[in-house]
C-alpha positions as MATLAB code, in Angstrom:
seq = 'MAILSALATEVIIPVAGVIGIAFAVVQWVLVSKVKLSPAAAASGGSKNGYGDSLIEEEEGLNDHNVVVKCAEIQNAISEGATSFLFTEYQYVGIFMCIFAVVIFLFLGSVEGFSTKSQPCTYSKDKYCKPALFTALFSTVSFLLGAITSLVSGFLGMKIATYANARTTLEARKGVGKAFIVAFRSGAVMGFLLASSGLVVLYITINVFKLYYGDDWEGLFESITGYGLGGSSMALFGRVGGGIYTKAADVGADLVGKVERNIPEDDPRNPAVIADNVGDNVGDIAGMGSDLFGSYAESSCAALVVASISSFGINHDFTGMCYPLLVSSVGIIVCLITTLFATDFFEVKAVKEIEPALKKQLIISTALMTVGIAIISWLALPAKFTIFNFGAQKEVTNWGLFFCVSIGLWAGLIIGFVTEYYTSNAYSPVQDVADSCRTGAATNVIFGLALGYKSVIIPIFAIAVSIYVSFSIAAMYGIAVAALGMLSTIATGLAIDAYGPISDNAGGIAEMAGMSHRIRERTDALDAAGNTTAAIGKGFAIGSAALVSLALFGAFVSRAGVKVVDVLSPKVFIGLIVGAMLPYWFSAMTMKSVGSAALAMVEEVRRQFNTIPGLMEGTAKPDYTTCVKISTDASIREMIPPGALVMLTPLIVGTLFGVETLSGVLAGALVSGVQIAISASNTGGAWDNAKKYIEAGASEHARSLGPKGSDCHKAAVIGDTIGDPLKDTSGPSLNILIKLMAVESLVFAPFFATHGGLLFKYL';
ca = [
      -0.147    0.110    0.134;
       0.791    3.420   -0.624;
       2.402    5.291    2.273;
      -0.195    8.481    1.955;
      -3.610    7.608    3.359;
      -6.883    7.630    1.297;
      -8.179   10.955    3.741;
      -4.568   12.743    3.300;
      -4.983   12.619   -0.007;
      -8.597   14.381    0.804;
      -6.999   17.293    1.541;
      -3.719   17.600   -0.394;
      -5.978   18.514   -3.377;
      -8.071   21.190   -2.523;
      -5.911   22.907    0.101;
      -2.786   23.229   -2.679;
      -6.289   23.931   -4.922;
      -7.168   27.020   -2.352;
      -3.287   28.185   -1.321;
      -2.873   28.671   -5.798;
      -5.187   30.934   -5.313;
      -4.845   32.495   -2.513;
      -1.588   33.111   -3.796;
      -3.038   34.884   -6.979;
      -5.478   36.860   -4.640;
      -2.938   38.050   -3.054;
      -0.700   38.697   -6.189;
      -3.396   41.072   -7.390;
      -4.043   43.245   -4.132;
      -0.045   44.467   -4.585;
      -0.660   44.792   -8.642;
      -3.768   47.340   -7.647;
      -1.912   49.889   -5.209;
      -0.163   50.817   -7.881;
      -3.058   53.786   -8.596;
      -4.361   54.815  -11.826;
      -5.735   58.544  -10.175;
      -2.741   61.382  -10.387;
      -3.810   62.250   -6.811;
      -2.135   58.747   -5.104;
      -0.012   58.353   -8.457;
       3.102   59.296   -6.113;
       2.463   58.935   -2.479;
       3.867   55.518   -0.195;
       7.142   54.296   -0.903;
       8.107   50.347    0.006;
      10.424   47.480   -1.307;
       8.049   47.028   -4.812;
       7.807   51.041   -5.807;
       4.614   52.363   -5.509;
       5.614   55.668   -4.484;
       9.945   55.246   -5.545;
      10.576   59.207   -7.350;
       9.912   59.441  -11.208;
      12.811   59.443  -12.627;
      10.793   61.824  -15.788;
      10.019   64.281  -12.349;
      13.260   66.473  -13.414;
      11.912   65.929  -17.216;
       8.509   68.050  -16.498;
       6.657   64.723  -17.785;
       5.425   63.838  -14.140;
       1.788   65.957  -15.240;
      -1.785   64.664  -14.039;
      -2.580   64.314  -17.642;
      -0.081   61.969  -18.680;
      -1.925   59.215  -15.871;
      -5.388   60.930  -16.958;
      -4.823   59.567  -20.435;
      -3.124   56.066  -19.769;
      -6.539   55.682  -17.631;
      -8.714   56.439  -19.925;
      -6.930   54.227  -22.852;
      -6.633   51.682  -20.807;
     -10.885   51.875  -20.399;
     -10.657   52.042  -22.848;
      -8.820   48.559  -23.891;
     -11.231   46.633  -21.103;
     -14.302   47.582  -22.347;
     -13.082   46.365  -26.077;
     -12.275   42.918  -24.487;
     -15.040   42.696  -22.330;
     -17.795   43.364  -24.379;
     -16.123   41.647  -27.450;
     -15.593   38.256  -25.278;
     -19.612   38.751  -24.031;
     -19.979   38.296  -28.053;
     -18.223   35.837  -28.108;
     -19.407   34.023  -25.397;
     -23.076   34.334  -26.135;
     -22.517   32.544  -29.574;
     -20.048   29.284  -27.361;
     -22.815   29.578  -25.195;
     -25.821   28.132  -27.645;
     -22.961   25.736  -29.306;
     -22.523   24.423  -25.997;
     -25.888   24.134  -24.747;
     -26.761   22.112  -28.533;
     -23.896   19.758  -27.920;
     -24.747   18.999  -24.687;
     -27.937   17.249  -26.283;
     -25.606   16.007  -28.968;
     -23.490   14.201  -26.279;
     -26.239   13.088  -24.272;
     -28.630   11.137  -26.771;
     -25.951    9.465  -28.674;
     -24.414    7.907  -25.207;
     -28.225    7.427  -23.917;
     -28.710    5.359  -26.743;
     -25.619    3.285  -26.505;
     -28.051    0.707  -24.372;
     -31.487    2.082  -25.996;
     -32.076    4.567  -23.378;
     -32.171    1.312  -20.962;
     -32.052    2.527  -17.495;
     -30.985   -1.059  -16.229;
     -27.573   -1.606  -14.844;
     -25.164   -3.780  -17.560;
     -21.662   -5.341  -17.412;
     -18.885   -3.791  -17.536;
     -16.606   -2.913  -19.967;
     -13.867   -4.066  -18.870;
     -14.675   -6.997  -16.871;
     -17.327   -8.725  -17.815;
     -18.395  -10.278  -14.617;
     -19.468   -6.915  -13.081;
     -22.075   -5.098  -12.887;
     -22.053   -1.245  -14.542;
     -24.003    1.599  -14.286;
     -26.627    2.125  -17.133;
     -25.204    3.850  -20.254;
     -28.186    6.472  -20.257;
     -26.229    8.075  -16.242;
     -23.128    7.943  -17.667;
     -24.415   10.136  -20.110;
     -26.446   12.299  -18.085;
     -22.464   12.578  -16.233;
     -20.799   13.170  -19.544;
     -22.867   16.401  -20.109;
     -22.638   17.219  -16.929;
     -18.999   17.099  -16.611;
     -18.966   19.039  -20.559;
     -20.669   21.636  -19.475;
     -18.677   22.146  -16.286;
     -15.046   21.979  -18.158;
     -16.892   24.822  -20.295;
     -17.918   27.227  -18.380;
     -13.830   26.391  -16.077;
     -12.702   27.042  -19.050;
     -14.455   30.079  -20.359;
     -13.878   32.285  -16.473;
     -10.444   31.102  -16.999;
     -10.227   33.188  -19.983;
     -11.994   36.014  -19.090;
     -10.304   36.318  -15.610;
      -7.220   36.239  -17.808;
      -8.120   39.141  -20.031;
     -10.064   40.829  -16.741;
      -6.769   40.892  -15.298;
      -4.330   41.783  -18.021;
      -6.672   44.414  -18.871;
      -6.310   45.683  -15.032;
      -2.599   45.504  -15.217;
      -1.591   47.530  -18.689;
      -1.980   50.772  -17.658;
       0.272   50.140  -14.042;
       2.682   48.812  -15.609;
       3.092   51.215  -17.994;
       3.079   53.877  -15.393;
       5.688   52.194  -13.241;
       7.779   51.974  -15.991;
       8.161   56.054  -15.528;
      10.407   54.658  -12.039;
      12.523   52.020  -14.284;
      12.578   48.704  -15.647;
      12.401   46.789  -12.627;
       9.620   48.162  -11.440;
       7.460   47.924  -14.547;
       8.961   44.248  -14.925;
       7.108   43.149  -12.070;
       3.538   44.327  -12.120;
       4.117   42.680  -15.745;
       4.663   39.226  -14.158;
       2.646   39.317  -11.059;
      -0.065   40.425  -13.281;
       0.526   36.903  -14.102;
       1.270   35.297  -11.971;
      -2.467   36.144  -10.940;
      -3.603   34.871  -14.343;
      -1.331   31.235  -14.214;
      -2.627   30.029  -10.599;
      -6.226   30.648  -11.452;
      -6.464   28.678  -13.510;
      -4.305   25.711  -12.269;
      -5.632   26.166   -9.379;
      -9.565   26.172  -10.232;
      -9.111   23.216  -12.957;
      -8.076   21.212   -9.914;
     -10.291   22.626   -7.253;
     -12.945   21.975   -9.769;
     -12.314   18.405  -11.170;
     -11.785   17.824   -7.893;
     -15.183   17.870   -6.557;
     -16.689   16.953   -9.805;
     -14.476   13.519   -9.188;
     -16.387   13.704   -5.054;
     -19.999   14.302   -6.368;
     -19.959   11.647   -9.011;
     -18.859    9.491   -6.817;
     -21.907    9.603   -4.562;
     -24.030    8.172   -7.188;
     -21.479    5.618   -9.384;
     -20.533    4.380   -5.572;
     -17.674    1.018   -6.116;
     -18.014    1.481  -10.079;
     -14.719    3.524  -10.796;
     -14.689    2.005  -14.489;
     -17.979    4.475  -15.328;
     -16.875    7.094  -12.913;
     -14.107    7.944  -14.997;
     -15.616    7.339  -18.395;
     -17.835   10.221  -17.235;
     -15.116   12.441  -16.338;
     -13.888   12.894  -19.481;
     -16.193   14.783  -20.761;
     -14.427   17.528  -18.392;
     -11.754   17.644  -20.964;
     -14.321   17.806  -23.989;
     -15.715   20.709  -22.737;
     -12.355   22.556  -21.974;
     -10.915   22.077  -24.796;
     -14.124   22.822  -27.201;
     -14.321   26.486  -25.696;
     -10.801   26.564  -26.278;
     -10.662   26.123  -29.766;
     -13.170   29.420  -30.413;
     -11.097   31.280  -28.181;
      -8.251   31.245  -29.429;
      -9.485   30.648  -33.478;
     -11.908   33.883  -32.823;
      -9.351   35.685  -30.803;
      -6.938   34.716  -33.170;
      -8.868   36.025  -36.314;
      -9.512   39.079  -33.969;
      -6.586   40.966  -32.641;
      -4.475   39.643  -36.167;
      -7.347   41.792  -38.126;
      -6.338   44.909  -36.618;
      -2.119   43.727  -35.699;
      -2.193   43.471  -39.689;
      -4.594   46.443  -40.560;
      -2.734   48.723  -37.952;
       0.696   47.924  -39.361;
       0.235   47.988  -42.804;
      -1.487   51.172  -43.121;
       0.345   52.446  -40.568;
       4.053   51.800  -40.586;
       4.818   50.927  -44.157;
       2.257   53.410  -45.933;
       1.770   56.312  -43.399;
       5.383   55.771  -41.816;
       3.029   56.208  -37.774;
       5.085   54.427  -35.697;
       3.743   51.676  -33.784;
       0.537   52.558  -31.512;
       0.181   56.003  -32.436;
      -2.654   57.652  -31.812;
      -3.647   58.993  -35.125;
      -3.971   54.811  -36.051;
      -7.645   54.464  -36.443;
      -7.112   50.440  -35.210;
      -4.952   51.107  -32.473;
      -7.091   50.652  -30.173;
      -8.645   47.657  -31.595;
      -5.332   45.819  -32.272;
      -4.192   47.072  -28.151;
      -7.768   45.177  -27.173;
      -6.650   41.829  -29.516;
      -3.904   41.071  -26.900;
      -6.413   40.606  -24.504;
      -8.401   37.994  -26.356;
      -6.367   36.263  -28.296;
      -3.169   35.685  -26.540;
      -4.181   35.737  -22.857;
      -7.963   34.495  -22.881;
      -7.417   32.219  -25.505;
      -4.527   30.785  -24.115;
      -5.313   30.681  -21.059;
      -8.398   28.272  -22.484;
      -5.694   26.435  -24.326;
      -3.971   25.516  -21.389;
      -6.310   24.691  -19.328;
      -7.776   22.447  -21.684;
      -4.498   20.403  -22.659;
      -4.667   20.121  -18.498;
      -7.973   18.868  -18.431;
      -7.444   16.204  -21.187;
      -4.190   14.497  -19.923;
      -5.915   14.576  -16.360;
      -8.740   12.893  -17.953;
      -6.329   10.583  -19.931;
      -5.022    9.486  -17.484;
      -8.091    8.758  -14.811;
      -9.873    6.771  -17.869;
      -6.649    4.649  -17.955;
      -6.089    4.538  -14.614;
      -9.453    3.110  -13.692;
      -9.379    0.017  -15.405;
      -5.832   -0.706  -13.440;
      -5.280   -1.832  -10.520;
      -5.792    1.074   -8.720;
      -9.358    1.257   -9.972;
     -10.129   -2.708   -9.525;
      -8.849   -2.589   -6.322;
     -10.354    0.756   -5.073;
      -7.029    2.427   -4.270;
      -7.883    6.452   -4.038;
      -4.483    7.703   -3.243;
      -3.067    6.080   -6.605;
      -5.885    6.681   -8.659;
      -5.523    9.899   -7.961;
      -2.241   10.637   -8.447;
      -2.214   12.458  -11.298;
      -4.751   15.504   -9.235;
      -1.473   14.699   -6.891;
       1.174   15.672   -9.467;
      -0.504   18.654  -10.230;
      -1.157   19.905   -6.553;
       2.796   19.538   -5.972;
       3.273   21.799   -8.786;
       1.018   24.751   -7.690;
       3.269   24.771   -4.477;
       6.021   24.783   -6.496;
       5.314   27.521   -9.514;
       4.029   29.018   -5.907;
       7.614   29.258   -4.893;
       8.849   29.763   -7.915;
       7.136   33.083   -8.517;
       8.460   34.092   -5.333;
      11.959   34.521   -7.152;
      11.158   36.238   -9.778;
       8.876   39.055   -7.619;
      10.445   39.062   -4.631;
      14.526   37.243   -3.862;
      16.119   39.100   -6.884;
      15.374   42.200   -8.370;
      15.837   42.662  -11.731;
      17.430   46.279  -11.925;
      18.729   46.289  -15.854;
      16.510   45.820  -19.140;
      19.765   42.783  -20.037;
      18.286   40.798  -16.920;
      14.393   40.664  -18.257;
      14.852   37.749  -20.017;
      17.354   35.977  -17.835;
      14.616   36.382  -14.771;
      11.908   34.970  -17.163;
      13.995   32.089  -18.153;
      15.328   31.431  -15.150;
      11.230   30.978  -13.868;
      11.661   27.499  -16.235;
      14.646   26.530  -14.729;
      13.676   26.875  -11.521;
      10.174   25.432  -11.455;
      11.455   22.160  -13.913;
      14.411   21.867  -11.290;
      11.888   21.553   -8.167;
       8.983   20.166   -9.445;
      10.993   17.201  -10.499;
      11.819   16.825   -6.207;
       8.333   17.375   -5.822;
       7.306   14.733   -8.295;
      10.476   11.722   -6.027;
       8.460   12.746   -3.582;
       4.955   12.467   -4.623;
       5.662    8.672   -6.623;
       7.344    7.321   -3.131;
       4.561    8.708   -1.053;
       0.978    8.038   -2.726;
       1.994    4.751   -4.562;
       2.631    1.546   -3.947;
       6.199   -0.051   -4.501;
       3.646   -2.225   -7.389;
       1.063   -1.924   -9.603;
      -0.652   -2.615  -12.703;
      -1.561   -0.950  -15.241;
      -3.591   -1.788  -18.288;
      -2.136   -2.218  -21.629;
      -4.606   -2.931  -24.201;
      -6.243   -6.264  -22.673;
      -3.291   -6.722  -20.778;
      -2.067   -5.777  -16.825;
       1.436   -4.990  -17.192;
       3.275   -4.572  -13.857;
       4.318   -1.265  -13.177;
       7.269    0.491   -9.828;
       6.092    3.840   -8.116;
      10.378    4.848   -9.771;
       8.916    4.234  -13.325;
       6.215    6.507  -13.103;
       8.522    8.656  -11.692;
      10.304    8.706  -14.330;
       7.622    9.363  -16.926;
       6.287   12.215  -15.093;
       9.770   14.150  -14.842;
      10.679   12.481  -18.814;
       7.890   14.931  -19.330;
       8.885   17.890  -17.560;
      12.502   17.591  -19.060;
      11.249   17.685  -22.436;
       8.978   20.827  -22.202;
      12.140   22.262  -21.100;
      14.432   21.511  -24.306;
      11.463   22.766  -25.992;
      10.662   25.704  -24.184;
      14.821   26.515  -24.726;
      14.463   25.173  -29.108;
      11.618   27.628  -29.012;
      13.616   30.449  -27.275;
      17.167   29.855  -29.378;
      15.183   29.891  -33.038;
      12.647   32.455  -32.197;
      15.326   35.518  -29.721;
      16.988   37.907  -31.187;
      19.898   37.618  -29.597;
      20.801   34.415  -31.018;
      21.677   33.454  -35.018;
      18.653   32.559  -36.073;
      16.006   35.703  -35.966;
      20.224   37.430  -37.122;
      20.370   36.036  -40.023;
      16.529   36.373  -40.637;
      17.148   40.173  -39.790;
      20.315   40.469  -42.690;
      18.144   38.625  -45.353;
      16.505   42.239  -45.187;
      18.982   44.301  -46.552;
      18.060   42.585  -50.476;
      13.786   43.033  -49.311;
      11.150   41.414  -48.452;
      10.826   38.158  -50.853;
      14.331   37.535  -49.698;
      13.318   38.353  -45.363;
      10.198   35.581  -46.243;
      12.739   32.408  -47.635;
      14.826   33.059  -44.032;
      12.086   32.550  -41.942;
       9.891   30.091  -43.289;
      13.791   27.815  -43.952;
      14.047   28.948  -39.653;
      10.236   27.233  -38.528;
      10.974   24.455  -40.723;
      14.751   24.005  -39.355;
      12.867   24.454  -35.871;
      10.736   21.504  -35.502;
      13.397   18.785  -35.873;
      15.120   18.891  -32.063;
      11.560   19.470  -30.455;
      10.098   16.697  -32.412;
      12.673   14.617  -31.435;
      12.265   15.116  -27.549;
       8.761   14.341  -27.730;
       9.655   11.406  -29.462;
      12.395   10.244  -27.345;
       9.593   10.803  -24.374;
       6.907    8.792  -26.420;
       9.425    5.511  -26.532;
      10.473    6.164  -22.702;
       6.973    6.727  -20.614;
       5.386    4.211  -23.539;
       8.180    0.978  -22.488;
       7.723    2.017  -18.511;
       4.056    2.325  -17.930;
       1.939    1.968  -21.071;
      -0.150    4.444  -22.130;
      -0.545    5.601  -18.453;
       3.268    6.882  -18.844;
       2.028    8.727  -21.954;
      -0.773   10.365  -20.030;
       2.005   11.292  -17.169;
       4.003   12.341  -18.703;
       1.729   14.927  -20.435;
       0.551   15.737  -17.502;
       4.298   16.444  -16.377;
       4.903   18.722  -19.059;
       1.926   20.395  -17.783;
       2.455   20.348  -14.036;
       4.221   23.839  -13.742;
       2.035   25.508  -15.612;
       1.107   28.078  -13.123;
       4.498   29.296  -14.198;
       4.260   28.445  -17.489;
       0.943   30.735  -17.914;
       2.525   33.631  -15.835;
       5.390   34.601  -18.102;
       2.794   33.455  -20.972;
       0.287   36.574  -19.529;
       3.814   38.330  -19.243;
       3.769   39.131  -22.875;
       0.913   41.079  -23.930;
       0.236   42.960  -20.717;
       4.199   44.043  -21.384;
       2.643   44.989  -25.205;
      -0.199   47.337  -24.338;
       1.667   48.577  -22.097;
       3.813   50.087  -24.839;
       1.419   50.834  -27.194;
      -0.330   52.909  -23.522;
       3.381   54.729  -23.314;
       2.829   55.400  -27.568;
      -0.688   56.512  -26.708;
      -0.442   58.591  -24.066;
       2.206   60.600  -25.057;
       5.278   59.517  -22.991;
       9.270   60.293  -23.387;
      10.932   57.687  -25.902;
      13.044   56.570  -22.688;
       9.532   54.864  -21.340;
       9.059   53.441  -24.845;
      12.113   51.928  -25.008;
      11.314   50.087  -20.702;
       8.430   48.803  -22.405;
       9.311   47.790  -25.665;
      12.554   46.043  -24.256;
       9.770   44.249  -21.939;
       7.567   43.312  -24.814;
      11.109   41.994  -26.685;
      11.233   39.523  -23.474;
       7.670   39.239  -24.003;
       7.257   38.113  -27.267;
       9.494   34.732  -26.680;
       9.035   34.087  -24.058;
       5.085   33.848  -25.887;
       7.022   31.410  -28.238;
       8.183   29.297  -25.485;
       4.410   29.117  -23.521;
       3.426   28.003  -27.558;
       6.283   25.432  -27.681;
       4.668   23.936  -24.356;
       1.280   23.721  -25.593;
       2.012   22.527  -28.442;
       4.962   19.032  -26.678;
       2.074   18.280  -24.608;
      -1.156   18.860  -26.900;
       1.070   16.403  -28.884;
       1.717   14.020  -25.508;
      -1.797   14.268  -24.584;
      -3.908   13.648  -27.879;
      -1.866   10.736  -27.797;
      -2.142    9.267  -24.707;
      -6.136   10.133  -25.519;
      -6.192    8.138  -28.508;
      -4.820    5.257  -26.452;
      -7.686    5.552  -24.163;
      -9.898    5.851  -27.122;
      -8.661    2.879  -28.878;
      -9.013    0.819  -25.513;
     -12.126    1.904  -25.168;
     -13.437    1.181  -28.720;
     -12.680   -2.637  -28.598;
      -9.785   -1.979  -31.354;
      -7.030   -4.780  -31.016;
      -4.609   -3.267  -33.332;
      -4.429   -0.024  -35.297;
      -3.104   -1.646  -39.236;
      -1.837    0.788  -41.013;
      -1.825   -1.651  -43.976;
      -5.780   -2.316  -43.859;
      -7.336    0.179  -46.311;
      -9.395    1.001  -43.247;
      -7.353    3.056  -41.698;
      -4.767    4.578  -44.596;
      -7.776    6.329  -45.832;
      -8.462    7.675  -42.177;
      -4.643    8.326  -42.373;
      -4.104   10.245  -44.899;
      -7.400   12.131  -44.862;
      -6.263   12.817  -40.395;
      -2.497   14.366  -42.012;
      -4.597   16.401  -45.028;
      -6.528   18.244  -41.593;
      -4.492   20.695  -39.619;
      -4.157   21.767  -44.132;
      -7.469   22.024  -44.072;
      -8.195   24.082  -41.114;
      -4.978   26.140  -41.485;
      -6.295   27.095  -44.839;
      -9.861   28.235  -42.834;
      -7.284   30.560  -40.251;
      -5.406   32.052  -42.064;
      -7.883   33.334  -44.936;
     -10.064   34.635  -42.458;
      -7.370   36.341  -40.679;
      -6.789   37.848  -44.619;
      -9.935   38.844  -45.259;
     -10.836   40.646  -41.969;
      -7.605   42.472  -41.716;
      -8.955   43.804  -45.478;
     -11.440   45.442  -44.680;
      -9.513   46.110  -42.156;
      -6.626   47.799  -44.384;
      -9.207   49.652  -45.949;
     -11.479   51.591  -42.852;
      -7.750   52.658  -41.810;
      -7.157   53.990  -45.168;
     -10.596   55.827  -45.699;
      -9.797   57.755  -41.955;
      -7.326   58.343  -42.827;
      -7.873   59.679  -46.602;
     -11.766   61.463  -45.358;
     -10.670   62.565  -41.960;
      -9.339   66.332  -42.118;
      -6.224   67.200  -39.558;
      -6.194   63.208  -39.142;
      -2.181   63.191  -39.697;
      -2.053   66.410  -38.321;
      -3.028   65.466  -34.450;
      -5.389   67.591  -34.896;
      -8.472   65.143  -35.204;
      -9.679   61.692  -33.315;
      -9.904   58.870  -35.121;
     -13.284   57.018  -35.252;
     -11.854   53.564  -33.183;
     -14.932   51.908  -32.538;
     -15.591   51.051  -36.584;
     -12.311   49.264  -36.606;
     -13.235   47.310  -33.223;
     -16.710   46.187  -34.890;
     -14.482   45.497  -37.936;
     -12.697   42.746  -35.786;
     -15.448   41.844  -33.619;
     -17.533   41.053  -36.615;
     -15.367   39.072  -38.501;
     -14.184   36.909  -35.768;
     -17.558   35.687  -34.826;
     -18.046   35.046  -38.002;
     -14.724   33.124  -38.681;
     -14.504   31.056  -36.080;
     -17.539   28.975  -36.711;
     -16.880   26.809  -39.895;
     -12.806   25.929  -38.803;
     -14.576   25.018  -34.992;
     -17.518   22.885  -36.878;
     -14.819   20.960  -39.096;
     -12.480   20.423  -35.390;
     -16.129   18.953  -33.755;
     -17.877   17.157  -36.566;
     -15.268   15.261  -38.661;
     -14.967   12.620  -35.359;
     -18.764   12.308  -35.762;
     -19.080   12.023  -39.097;
     -15.970    9.648  -39.643;
     -16.912    7.291  -36.226;
     -20.587    7.100  -37.139;
     -20.216    6.880  -41.146;
     -16.744    4.919  -41.609;
     -16.301    3.843  -37.941;
     -13.648    3.591  -35.149;
     -10.944    1.631  -37.267;
     -10.746    4.992  -39.484;
     -11.094    7.275  -36.783;
      -8.350    6.181  -35.485;
      -6.547    6.497  -38.872;
      -7.939   10.277  -38.516;
      -6.120   10.709  -34.868;
      -2.899   10.014  -36.124;
      -2.936   11.769  -39.248;
      -3.520   14.208  -37.824;
      -1.059   13.915  -35.050;
       1.412   13.460  -37.127;
       0.931   16.086  -39.377;
      -0.017   18.855  -37.224;
       2.698   18.927  -34.386;
       4.343   20.003  -37.455;
       2.593   22.388  -39.511;
       1.459   24.112  -35.089;
       5.661   24.046  -34.267;
       7.447   25.760  -37.949;
       4.306   27.842  -37.609;
       5.198   29.535  -34.108;
       8.573   30.090  -34.853;
       8.380   31.380  -38.383;
       5.687   34.330  -36.637;
       7.887   34.284  -33.378;
      11.163   34.907  -35.461;
       9.986   37.281  -38.020;
       8.026   39.071  -35.683;
      11.498   40.188  -33.410;
      13.886   40.313  -36.433;
      11.876   43.030  -37.224;
      12.381   43.998  -33.761;
      16.004   43.296  -33.882;
      15.980   46.466  -36.711;
      13.676   48.592  -34.202;
      15.919   48.447  -30.949;
      19.118   48.774  -32.718;
      21.221   47.783  -29.872;
      23.786   46.217  -31.710;
      26.645   47.386  -34.727;
      25.143   44.960  -36.960;
      21.567   45.660  -36.068;
      21.951   49.665  -36.113;
      23.267   49.540  -39.732;
      19.671   47.493  -41.065;
      18.010   50.672  -39.400;
      16.867   52.779  -38.506;
      12.962   52.085  -38.440;
      11.301   53.530  -41.827;
      14.385   52.693  -43.979;
      13.708   50.079  -46.766;
      15.085   47.322  -44.624;
      12.720   47.962  -41.694;
       9.875   47.651  -44.317;
      10.665   44.317  -46.039;
      11.087   43.358  -41.746;
       7.578   44.707  -40.974;
       5.710   42.372  -44.261;
       8.020   39.591  -42.384;
       6.516   40.486  -39.654;
       3.019   40.498  -40.717;
       2.993   37.544  -42.881;
       3.808   35.719  -39.202;
       1.523   37.202  -37.490;
      -1.824   34.475  -38.261;
       0.938   32.471  -38.655;
       2.339   32.473  -34.993;
      -0.863   33.488  -32.924;
      -3.634   31.813  -34.460;
      -3.234   29.320  -37.426;
      -0.506   27.663  -35.638;
      -1.797   27.787  -31.779;
      -4.694   26.888  -32.585;
      -3.761   23.758  -34.513;
      -2.558   21.642  -30.992;
      -6.832   22.389  -29.789;
      -7.515   20.785  -33.120;
      -5.108   17.664  -32.507;
      -6.322   16.813  -28.584;
      -9.738   18.127  -29.913;
     -10.956   15.462  -31.799;
      -8.605   12.618  -30.053;
     -10.613   13.747  -26.941;
     -14.051   14.335  -28.672;
     -13.464   10.527  -29.926;
     -12.792    8.766  -26.651;
     -15.446   10.696  -25.049;
     -18.328    9.102  -28.197;
     -16.464    6.135  -28.351;
     -19.169    3.777  -26.568;
     -21.327    5.058  -29.490;
     -19.146    4.703  -32.395;
     -18.437    1.103  -30.821;
     -21.754    0.247  -30.784;
     -23.289    1.233  -33.577;
     -20.410    3.352  -35.597;
     -19.377    2.258  -39.271;
     -22.372    2.385  -41.060;
     -21.079    3.049  -44.303;
     -19.133   -0.166  -43.897;
     -21.733   -2.442  -42.333;
     -24.131   -1.940  -45.860;
     -21.471   -1.777  -48.476;
];
């Protein structure tokens, strides 16, 4: 037996969740001490610098107008983001209700809506609860997952729009103060999301247990709906938010920078508010829902496999909750790690920003390795068995420790490789910047080559972790490896949310007319944020690959497929169609951004040509029309890609059966991961090549600049092409891979009973 008792487990998991939420609240209180009213802006004094003297005082810039302006702009951004999310959630809410009915009808019909107990799927000698109730509970857990996902995205966006102007104002006191505000706000989101995901899942399991009693197989099968809910909302958040933010960004850049030669975030640019709103709805709300979905699914995949292994058969509650215990330890580890950035070491200069963020990843990974070792020793019996395609495989507790750790370290490797290819401190991005000398075409060629090349090491890292974890503990090993990669999700999200907050802070500084010194500081924060955002996407894609493979394994077991034979024509047609889906999906999302950007460019040009005094700065642009263009486009355009992903498993499973569906899932996984990594890194590299030329920090960069030179214009074009790649198509693809797998798992009982209609009658 394990050292940790079932009672201790029941205490540890909710306590860790509550500590995480409490820590998020504390960080939020600290951020809110930076005041946005002129009177309070220069009083007090403490380590966090609420009252340090402003550097700008001697320049006579500490006037009340700056603070008032910042507050006004922040308000406009916050209102834009809130109204967009409310509109999006209305549409998503309708979808949620329809899909909940679909889940209930499909799963309820497995046993013809009977309320009699039936033999269990895996142990035929026992009786399990009726399929009708599993259908009902799956529907409830789907709704819970969906609501938690939406709420976490919304809260993240609220926190980011609350913190952006505060970061700008703190930048007047130095780069370190601004860094702390941006980072703390990111931490609020990271901890809220990680903790609420854990607590809601834990409560759901315990409530469902009241009905299911000893039928753990049925209990954890119905819990898979939680992962499906989380990811389906993430898909709409990611695609909708991505189209919104990039339509505004491309429109603002092409007319503002290339045609009119005005700086980024210039208040004369009509699309500037929409651009800053976009950062919050795409990169914050979308990213939050996305990582929450990964977390929920990897937990569900591990729990489903565990419920038919010795943990479930012997009703060992502590062993069963091992995935949740790993996440609980992760929250505590991330809490300690965050203190390193905000309290133990202070960032004093621009060059310390990126190392401080990288240290977060390294410290959290090192501490987490120790945490996993302790929890594996306490929570797991020395030997136990894991379900492996019909057989039980004996595993040791140290074996599982290796599975979780290899996922954790593979995540770190993927993060650092991504950083190497997207940060302008290293040669790949500098080469891309250098290629701008001969125009936009060479820039595009170099950028594409960089993206393809950046796929190599992450794929090897994923391949090694799959092989090792599967050899040790079959599909359960892969599920906990994915959980290992996501165990430091609170830190990963904090680093990720920090980027858009800094980006917004820079925009506010420019719009409020602050001095170039403040803009330089916010630019430095933003450039580091760009790289960390790329690292976050790397984590999301890597974990998506592992999660969907684990879900795929659970699906194959549940659907009763003995072996997936690639040479069978049923499987092969699925494989080749599945590999095509990421291209179809990317085509849809790229085209959506293109057409929305086209409308935006025309509107911005129209305003510059028809509003007298706009270029001179004497007249105000009409920001609301641009916000409306982005909102309408993203709501309209997010539906087709969403429908493609949600309907594919249902249509293939019902018409062609589980074998073809298993081919589709494998094909989508294999091709989706490659496109996602290359798209994200290509876009990130182009963006930072442009920033490298703009900053002019080295002799080489100065030879390419200044802003407005031909070289810089070529870099802006590259950046604009990369925008939809890195913020719409790339990050949405990892949701495509996971979502199809988790949806197939939830509907597996239906497909196994009634699927394959075409082949039955042909």
